[in-house]
XYZ file of C-alpha atoms in Angstrom:
506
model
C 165.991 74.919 257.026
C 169.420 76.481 258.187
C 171.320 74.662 256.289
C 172.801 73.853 252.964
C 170.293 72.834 250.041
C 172.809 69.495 249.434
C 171.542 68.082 252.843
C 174.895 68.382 254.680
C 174.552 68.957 258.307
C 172.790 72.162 259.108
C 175.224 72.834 262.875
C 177.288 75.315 260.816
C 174.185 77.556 259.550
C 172.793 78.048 263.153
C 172.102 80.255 265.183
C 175.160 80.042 267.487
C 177.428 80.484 264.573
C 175.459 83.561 263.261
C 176.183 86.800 263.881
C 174.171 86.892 267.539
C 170.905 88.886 268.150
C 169.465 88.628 271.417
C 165.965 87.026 270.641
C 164.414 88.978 273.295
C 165.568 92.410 273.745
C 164.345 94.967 275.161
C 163.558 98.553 274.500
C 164.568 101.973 275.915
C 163.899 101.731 280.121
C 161.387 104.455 280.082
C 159.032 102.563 277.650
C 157.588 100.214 280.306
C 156.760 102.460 283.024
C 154.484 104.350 279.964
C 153.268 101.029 279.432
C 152.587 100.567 282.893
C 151.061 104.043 283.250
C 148.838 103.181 280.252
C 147.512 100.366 281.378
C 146.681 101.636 285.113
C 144.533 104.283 283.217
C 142.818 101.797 281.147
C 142.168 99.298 284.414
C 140.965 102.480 286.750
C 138.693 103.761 283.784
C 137.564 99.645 283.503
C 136.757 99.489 286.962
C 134.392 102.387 287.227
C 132.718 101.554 284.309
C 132.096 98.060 286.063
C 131.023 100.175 289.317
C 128.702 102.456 287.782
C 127.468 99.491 285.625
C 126.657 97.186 288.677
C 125.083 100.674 290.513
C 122.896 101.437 287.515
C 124.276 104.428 286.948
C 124.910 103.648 282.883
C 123.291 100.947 281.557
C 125.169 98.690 279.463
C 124.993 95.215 277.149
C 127.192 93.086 279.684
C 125.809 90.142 280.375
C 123.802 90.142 283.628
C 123.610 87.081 285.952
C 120.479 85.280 287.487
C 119.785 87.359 290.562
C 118.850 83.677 292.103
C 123.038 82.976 292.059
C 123.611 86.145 293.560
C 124.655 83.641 296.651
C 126.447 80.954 294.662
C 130.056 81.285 294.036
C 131.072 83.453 291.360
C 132.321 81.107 288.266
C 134.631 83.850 286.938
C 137.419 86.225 287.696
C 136.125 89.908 288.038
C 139.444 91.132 286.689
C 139.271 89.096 283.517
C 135.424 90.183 283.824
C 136.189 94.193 283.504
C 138.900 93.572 281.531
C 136.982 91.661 278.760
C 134.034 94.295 279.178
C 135.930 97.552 279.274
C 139.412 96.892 277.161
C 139.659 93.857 274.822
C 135.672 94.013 273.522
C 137.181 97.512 272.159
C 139.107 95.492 270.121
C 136.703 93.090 268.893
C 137.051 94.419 265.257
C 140.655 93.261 265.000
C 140.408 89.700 266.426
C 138.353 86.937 265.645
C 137.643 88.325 261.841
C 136.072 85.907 260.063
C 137.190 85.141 256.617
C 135.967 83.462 253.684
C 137.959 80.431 252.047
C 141.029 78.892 252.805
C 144.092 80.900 254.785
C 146.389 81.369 251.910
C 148.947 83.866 251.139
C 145.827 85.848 249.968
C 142.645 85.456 252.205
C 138.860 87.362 251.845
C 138.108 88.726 255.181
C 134.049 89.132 255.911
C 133.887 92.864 256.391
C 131.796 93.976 259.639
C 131.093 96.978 261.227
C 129.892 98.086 264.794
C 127.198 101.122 265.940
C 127.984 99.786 270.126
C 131.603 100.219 270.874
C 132.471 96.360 269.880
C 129.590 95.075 272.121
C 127.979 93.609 269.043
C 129.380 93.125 265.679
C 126.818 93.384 262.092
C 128.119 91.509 259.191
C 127.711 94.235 256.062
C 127.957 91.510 253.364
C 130.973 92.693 251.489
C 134.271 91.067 251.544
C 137.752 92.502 250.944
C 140.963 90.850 250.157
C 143.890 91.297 251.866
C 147.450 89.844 252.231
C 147.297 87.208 254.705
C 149.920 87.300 257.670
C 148.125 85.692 260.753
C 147.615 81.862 259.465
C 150.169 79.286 260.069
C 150.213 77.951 256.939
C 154.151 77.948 256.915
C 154.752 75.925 253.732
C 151.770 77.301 251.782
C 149.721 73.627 251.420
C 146.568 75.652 252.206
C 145.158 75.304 248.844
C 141.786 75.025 247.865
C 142.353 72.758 244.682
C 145.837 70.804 243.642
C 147.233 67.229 244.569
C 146.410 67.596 248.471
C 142.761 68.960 247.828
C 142.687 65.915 244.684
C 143.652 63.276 247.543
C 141.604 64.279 250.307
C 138.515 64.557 248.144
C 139.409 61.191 246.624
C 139.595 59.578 250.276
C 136.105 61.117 250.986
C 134.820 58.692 247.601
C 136.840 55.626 249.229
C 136.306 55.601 252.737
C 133.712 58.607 254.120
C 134.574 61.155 256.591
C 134.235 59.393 259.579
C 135.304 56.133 261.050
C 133.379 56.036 264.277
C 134.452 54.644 267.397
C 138.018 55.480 269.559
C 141.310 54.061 268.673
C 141.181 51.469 271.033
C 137.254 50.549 269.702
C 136.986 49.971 266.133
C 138.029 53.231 265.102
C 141.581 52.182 264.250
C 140.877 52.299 260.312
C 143.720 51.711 257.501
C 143.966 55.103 256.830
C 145.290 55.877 260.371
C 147.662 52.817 260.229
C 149.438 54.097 257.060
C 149.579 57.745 258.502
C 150.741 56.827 261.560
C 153.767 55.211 259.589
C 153.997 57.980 257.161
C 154.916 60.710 260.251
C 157.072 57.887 262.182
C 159.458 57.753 258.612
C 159.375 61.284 258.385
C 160.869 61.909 261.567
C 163.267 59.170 261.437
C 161.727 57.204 264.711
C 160.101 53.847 265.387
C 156.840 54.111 265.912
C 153.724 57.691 266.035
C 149.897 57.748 266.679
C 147.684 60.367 265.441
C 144.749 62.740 267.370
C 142.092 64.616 265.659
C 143.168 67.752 267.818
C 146.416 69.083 268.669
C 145.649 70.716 272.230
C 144.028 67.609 273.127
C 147.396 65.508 271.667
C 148.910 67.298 274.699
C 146.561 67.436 277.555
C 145.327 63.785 277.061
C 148.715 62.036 276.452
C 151.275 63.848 279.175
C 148.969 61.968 282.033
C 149.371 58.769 280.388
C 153.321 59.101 280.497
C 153.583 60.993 284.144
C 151.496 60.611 287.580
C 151.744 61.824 290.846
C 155.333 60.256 291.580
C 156.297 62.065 288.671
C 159.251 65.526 288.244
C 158.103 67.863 285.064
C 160.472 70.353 284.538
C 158.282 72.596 281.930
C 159.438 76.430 280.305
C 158.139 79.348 281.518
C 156.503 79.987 278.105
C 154.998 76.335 277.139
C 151.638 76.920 275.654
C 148.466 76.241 277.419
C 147.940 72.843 276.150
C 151.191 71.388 277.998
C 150.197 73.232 281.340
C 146.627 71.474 281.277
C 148.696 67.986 279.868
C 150.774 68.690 282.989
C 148.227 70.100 285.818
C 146.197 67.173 285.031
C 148.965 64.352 285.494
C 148.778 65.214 289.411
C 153.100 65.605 288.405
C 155.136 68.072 290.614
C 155.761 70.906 288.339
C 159.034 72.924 288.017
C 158.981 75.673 285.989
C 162.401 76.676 284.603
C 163.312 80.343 282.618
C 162.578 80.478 279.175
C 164.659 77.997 276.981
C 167.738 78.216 279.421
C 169.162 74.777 279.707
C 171.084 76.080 282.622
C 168.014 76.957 285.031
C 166.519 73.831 284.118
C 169.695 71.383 285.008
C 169.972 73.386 288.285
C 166.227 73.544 289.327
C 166.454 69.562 288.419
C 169.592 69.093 290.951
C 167.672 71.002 293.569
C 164.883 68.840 293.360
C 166.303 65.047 292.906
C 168.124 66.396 295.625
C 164.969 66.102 298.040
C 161.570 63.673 297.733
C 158.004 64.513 295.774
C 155.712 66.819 298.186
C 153.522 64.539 296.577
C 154.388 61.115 297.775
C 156.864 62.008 300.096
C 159.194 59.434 297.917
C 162.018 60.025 295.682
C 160.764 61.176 291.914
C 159.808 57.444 289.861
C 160.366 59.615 286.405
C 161.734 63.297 285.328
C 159.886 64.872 282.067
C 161.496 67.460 280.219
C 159.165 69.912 278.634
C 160.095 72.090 275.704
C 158.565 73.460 272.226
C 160.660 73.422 268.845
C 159.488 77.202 268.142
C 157.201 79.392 270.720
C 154.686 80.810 269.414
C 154.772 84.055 270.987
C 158.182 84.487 271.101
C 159.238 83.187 268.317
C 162.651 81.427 269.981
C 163.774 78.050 268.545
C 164.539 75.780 271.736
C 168.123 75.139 272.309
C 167.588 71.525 271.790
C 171.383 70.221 272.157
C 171.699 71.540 275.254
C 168.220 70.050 276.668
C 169.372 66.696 274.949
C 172.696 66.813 276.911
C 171.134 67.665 279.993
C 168.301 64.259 279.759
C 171.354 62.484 278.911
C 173.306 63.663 281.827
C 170.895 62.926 283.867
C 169.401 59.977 282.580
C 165.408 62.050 281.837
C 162.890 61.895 279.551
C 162.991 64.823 276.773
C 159.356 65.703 275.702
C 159.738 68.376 272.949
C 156.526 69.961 271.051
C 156.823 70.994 267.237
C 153.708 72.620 266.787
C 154.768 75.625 265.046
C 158.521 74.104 264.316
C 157.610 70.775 262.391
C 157.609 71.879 258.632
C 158.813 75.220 259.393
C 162.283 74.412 260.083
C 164.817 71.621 258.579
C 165.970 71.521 254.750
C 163.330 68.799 254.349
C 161.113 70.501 257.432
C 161.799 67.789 259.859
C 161.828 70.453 262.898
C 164.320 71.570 265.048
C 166.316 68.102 265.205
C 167.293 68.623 261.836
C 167.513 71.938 262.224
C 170.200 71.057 264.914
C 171.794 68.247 263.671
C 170.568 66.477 266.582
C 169.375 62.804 266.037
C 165.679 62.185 266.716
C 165.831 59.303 268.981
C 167.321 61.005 271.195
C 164.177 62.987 271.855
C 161.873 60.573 274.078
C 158.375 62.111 272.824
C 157.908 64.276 269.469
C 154.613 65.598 269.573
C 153.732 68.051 266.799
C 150.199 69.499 264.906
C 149.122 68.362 261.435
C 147.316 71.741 261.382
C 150.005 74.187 260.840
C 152.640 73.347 258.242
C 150.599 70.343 256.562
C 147.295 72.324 256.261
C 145.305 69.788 257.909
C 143.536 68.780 261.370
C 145.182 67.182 264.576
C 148.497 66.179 266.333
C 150.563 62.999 266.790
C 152.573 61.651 269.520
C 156.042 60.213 268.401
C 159.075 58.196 269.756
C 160.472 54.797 270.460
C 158.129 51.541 269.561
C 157.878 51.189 273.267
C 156.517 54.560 274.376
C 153.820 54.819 271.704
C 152.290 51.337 272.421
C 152.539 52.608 276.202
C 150.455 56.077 274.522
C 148.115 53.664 272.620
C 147.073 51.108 275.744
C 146.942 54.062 278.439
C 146.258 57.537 277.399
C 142.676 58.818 277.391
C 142.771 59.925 273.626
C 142.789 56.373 271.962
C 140.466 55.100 274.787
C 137.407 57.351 274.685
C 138.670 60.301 272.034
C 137.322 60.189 268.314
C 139.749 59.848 265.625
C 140.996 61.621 262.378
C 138.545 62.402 259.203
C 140.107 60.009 256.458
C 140.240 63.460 254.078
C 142.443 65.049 256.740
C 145.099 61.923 256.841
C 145.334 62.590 252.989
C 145.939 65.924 253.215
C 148.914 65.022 255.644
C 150.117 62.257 253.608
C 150.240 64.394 249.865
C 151.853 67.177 252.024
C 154.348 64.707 253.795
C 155.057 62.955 250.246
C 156.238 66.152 248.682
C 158.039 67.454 251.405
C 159.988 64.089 251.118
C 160.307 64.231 247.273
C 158.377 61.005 246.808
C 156.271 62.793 244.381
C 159.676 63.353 242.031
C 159.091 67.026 242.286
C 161.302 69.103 243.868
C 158.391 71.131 245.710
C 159.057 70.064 248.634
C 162.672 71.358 248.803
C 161.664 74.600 247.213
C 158.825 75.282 249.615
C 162.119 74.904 252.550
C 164.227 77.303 250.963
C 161.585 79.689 250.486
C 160.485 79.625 253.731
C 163.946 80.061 255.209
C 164.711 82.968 252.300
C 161.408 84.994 253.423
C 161.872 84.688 256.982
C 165.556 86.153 257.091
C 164.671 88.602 254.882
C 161.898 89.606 256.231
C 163.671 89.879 259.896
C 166.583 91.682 258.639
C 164.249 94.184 256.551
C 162.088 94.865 259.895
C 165.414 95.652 261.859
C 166.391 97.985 259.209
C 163.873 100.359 259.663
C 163.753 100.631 263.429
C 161.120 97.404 264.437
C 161.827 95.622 267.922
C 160.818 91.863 267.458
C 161.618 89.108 269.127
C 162.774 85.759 267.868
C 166.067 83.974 266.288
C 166.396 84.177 262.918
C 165.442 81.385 261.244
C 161.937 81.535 262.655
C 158.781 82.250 260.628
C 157.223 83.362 263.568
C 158.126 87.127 263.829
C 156.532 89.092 267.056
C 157.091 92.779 266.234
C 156.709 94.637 269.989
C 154.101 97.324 269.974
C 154.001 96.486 273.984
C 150.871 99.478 274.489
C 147.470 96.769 274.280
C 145.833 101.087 272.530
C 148.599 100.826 270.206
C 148.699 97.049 268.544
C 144.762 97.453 267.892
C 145.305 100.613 266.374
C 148.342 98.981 264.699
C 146.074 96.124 262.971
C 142.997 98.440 262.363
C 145.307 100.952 260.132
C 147.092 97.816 258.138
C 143.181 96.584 257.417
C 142.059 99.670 256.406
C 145.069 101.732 254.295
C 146.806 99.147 252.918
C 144.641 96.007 252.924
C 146.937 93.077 254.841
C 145.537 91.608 257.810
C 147.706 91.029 260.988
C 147.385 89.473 264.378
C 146.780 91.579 267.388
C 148.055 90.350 270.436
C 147.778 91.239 274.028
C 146.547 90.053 277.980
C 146.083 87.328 278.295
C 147.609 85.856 275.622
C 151.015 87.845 276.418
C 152.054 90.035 279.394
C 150.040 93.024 280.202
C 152.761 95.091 279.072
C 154.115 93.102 276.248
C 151.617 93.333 273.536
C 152.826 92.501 270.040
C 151.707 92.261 266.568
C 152.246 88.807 265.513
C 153.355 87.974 261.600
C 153.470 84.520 260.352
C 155.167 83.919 257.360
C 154.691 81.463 254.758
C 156.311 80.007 251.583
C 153.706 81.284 249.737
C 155.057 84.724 249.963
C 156.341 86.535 247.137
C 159.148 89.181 247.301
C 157.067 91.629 246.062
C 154.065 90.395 249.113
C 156.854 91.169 251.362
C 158.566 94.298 250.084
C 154.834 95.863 250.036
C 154.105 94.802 253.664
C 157.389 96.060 254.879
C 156.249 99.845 253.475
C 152.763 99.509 255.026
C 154.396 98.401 258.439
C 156.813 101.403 258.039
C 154.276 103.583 257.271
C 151.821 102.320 260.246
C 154.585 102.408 262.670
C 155.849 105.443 261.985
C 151.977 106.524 262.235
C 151.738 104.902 265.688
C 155.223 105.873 267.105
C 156.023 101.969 267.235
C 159.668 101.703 266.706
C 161.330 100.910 269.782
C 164.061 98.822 268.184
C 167.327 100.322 267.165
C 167.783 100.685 262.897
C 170.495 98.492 261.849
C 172.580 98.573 258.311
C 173.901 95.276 258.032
């Protein structure tokens, strides 16, 4: 989505040629150590709460254990414990808010209210609309009636909404045949399989391509689903700095340079773990300097497009287009049908080869279920029009708006003093709040004066001191969405003393 709208390469719209913004910066150097300060009152005040909880000194709604397992090891952490008790269920009124219909531009949240301090939450029966910023429904196909609601009810007529049975056991239907082509043409390679969840498409199919003999060099920042993929492939982990090509291609010399602490023999395969966009971060992956480096060194390149497939490209192909990069030189694509595409599930795709290796080996097609027939249609309407098969030019419009809202909407945020993080081209857009007090305050205030809902983010989903609010744009955005949630973010963070970037006038 860098690039030019008559498909030439995109390499001279990127970010390297751009004006450069650091997509992590930081703010002023006395800002952390209030942070920290912050947060060692909230933990002290936590932790005596627990105390005089467990003494019986207050009495309180957290959940007691069996005073038979008093003896048995515990089966939590206490710090996550007090933490979740004392801090986040504060919070509770800003996460987890249910909502009624489908994530669109404009959702209907389920209003509830609390008379404990979070511990319990009463639904009041009312419903308010707001502006929706916390779904990743990039290229605005979450829809609850047009051509990809008309298909997917059609294919519950034809064929149910359930095939029964694995991949490997009768559950292989048509449907999943022709949608496992559909993805492999849209990303230009030989061969994909699809999963009915995406953080199972990760942690089921990495131990089918590594084992114990095995060298995964994985980012810092790779999302849980990856680090369970790669913990459970018994592969010795390296974990490079955050998409720097150069850490990785030295902590790779430094270890082909020795044996496995595994086997004690020298490494039988080296994987290459990256994501097209990160989620919290909102980075796009350097991917021609990974690519060099798996050439160089003759590796295997596993790259996840969860939040980058549809999201980035003219056509939304991901990063590779995005690049200029060709997709066969990327080993493994894996990527969700859930984000962009509206839909359910992941897929796994590459060379002929590796995907018949996916399909014989990996525990997904042997004892995982498979995808709901209305769910493939959904993907294969979305996919169609993204291509222009549908002689629209939707598809193409939904790319440009995308890319349109998302550097506007960046460039509008550093105008009026937000830090975020991210490169530019990426609809993910983390704006740093970094107190956990001040990003629930942050989201309560949007709710309640100006009616948009936003994602609140802190431990443990980010750093204890680098809690965010968390926007995720769509094409469904109009100007006029934007321009009124840029006054109500100016507004709130001039309310909560939230700008720690510095105003630019470009």
């Amino acid at each position: 989505m860098g690039g030019t709208q008559n498909g030439k390469t995109v390499a001279n719209n990127k970010i390297k040629n751009e004006k450069y913004l650091d997509p992590c910066p930081k703010p002023a150097f006395y800002v952390f150590w209030l942070v920290q300060l912050n947060i060692t009152v909230m933990l002290l005040g936590a932790f005596v709460a627990t105390l005089m909880d467990k003494w019986g000194i207050v009495r309180t709604k957290r959940a007691k254990g069996d005073p038979r397992m008093n003896d048995f090891p515990p089966l939590g952490n206490s710090f996550d414990a007090t933490y979740t008790d004392h801090i986040y269920r504060q919070s509770t009124d800003v996460v987890n808010r249910p909502i009624s219909g489908v994530p669109g531009a404009i959702v209907r949240l389920k209003d509830r209210i609390s008379d404990d301090h979070g511990w319990t939450q009463t639904h009041t029966g009312t419903e308010t609309e707001v502006i929706n910023l916390g779904s990743y429904n990039y290229l605005g196909f979450s829809h609850r009636s047009g051509v990809c609601a008309d298909a997917a009810a059609a294919h519950i007529d034809k064929y149910g909404l359930n095939c029964g049975g694995s991949r490997q056991e009768q559950g292989t239907h048509i449907v999943h045949q022709s949608v496992d082509h559909t993805i492999a043409e849209y990303l230009n390679v030989e061969d994909a399989i699809v999963f009915p969840m995406g953080f199972a498409t990760n942690s089921m199919n990495i131990p089918a391509l590594v084992d114990d003999g095995s060298l995964i060099l994985s980012d810092r920042l790779n999302h849980a689903s990856l680090v369970t993929g790669c913990r459970v492939s018994g592969g010795h982990i390296v974990v490079f700095k955050h998409n720097n090509a150069k850490d990785c291609e030295r902590k790779l010399r430094d270890a082909l340079s020795g044996v496995s602490p595994k086997t004690g023999k020298k490494y039988n395969k080296v994987l290459i773990i990256i994501e097209g966009i990160y989620s919290m971060e909102g980075t796009i992956v350097d991917l021609p300097a990974f690519i060099a480096i798996k050439k160089k060194y003759h590796c295997y390149l596993f790259l996840d497009e969860a939040h980058s497939i549809g999201a980035v490209g003219p056509t939304g192909r991901g990063v590779a287009e995005y690049w200029g990069c060709n997709p066969r030189d990327i080993d493994v694509m894996m990527g969700t049908l859930t984000k962009s595409f509206a839909s359910a599930g992941g897929y796994m795709a590459g060379t002929k080869r590796v995907i018949d290796h996916i399909r014989r080996y990996s525990a997904g097609t042997c004892y995982g279920g498979t995808m709901s027939p209305p769910l493939i249609a959904q993907v294969e309407t979305a996919v169609s029009i993204m291509c222009g098969r549908d002689g629209t030019d939707i598809g193409r419009q939904k790319a440009v708006s995308l890319l349109e809202n998302t550097r506007y909407f960046r460039k509008e945020l550093r105008k009026k003093g937000f830090l975020i993080y991210g490169n530019n081209d990426s609809p993910v857009v983390p704006l740093m709040t970094f107190y956990i007090t001040k990003v629930v305050e942050f989201s309560r205030r949007m709710l309640k004066q100006h009616n948009i809902g936003i994602v609140a983010v802190g431990y443990p989903a980010t750093p204890l001191l680098e809690a965010r609010v968390r926007i995720c744009l769509s094409a469904d955005h109009t100007k006029e969405h934007l321009d009124y949630i840029l006054d109500a973010l100016e507004s709130v963070g001039n309310q909560t003393n939230t700008m720690y970037g510095t105003k630019t006038y470009e």
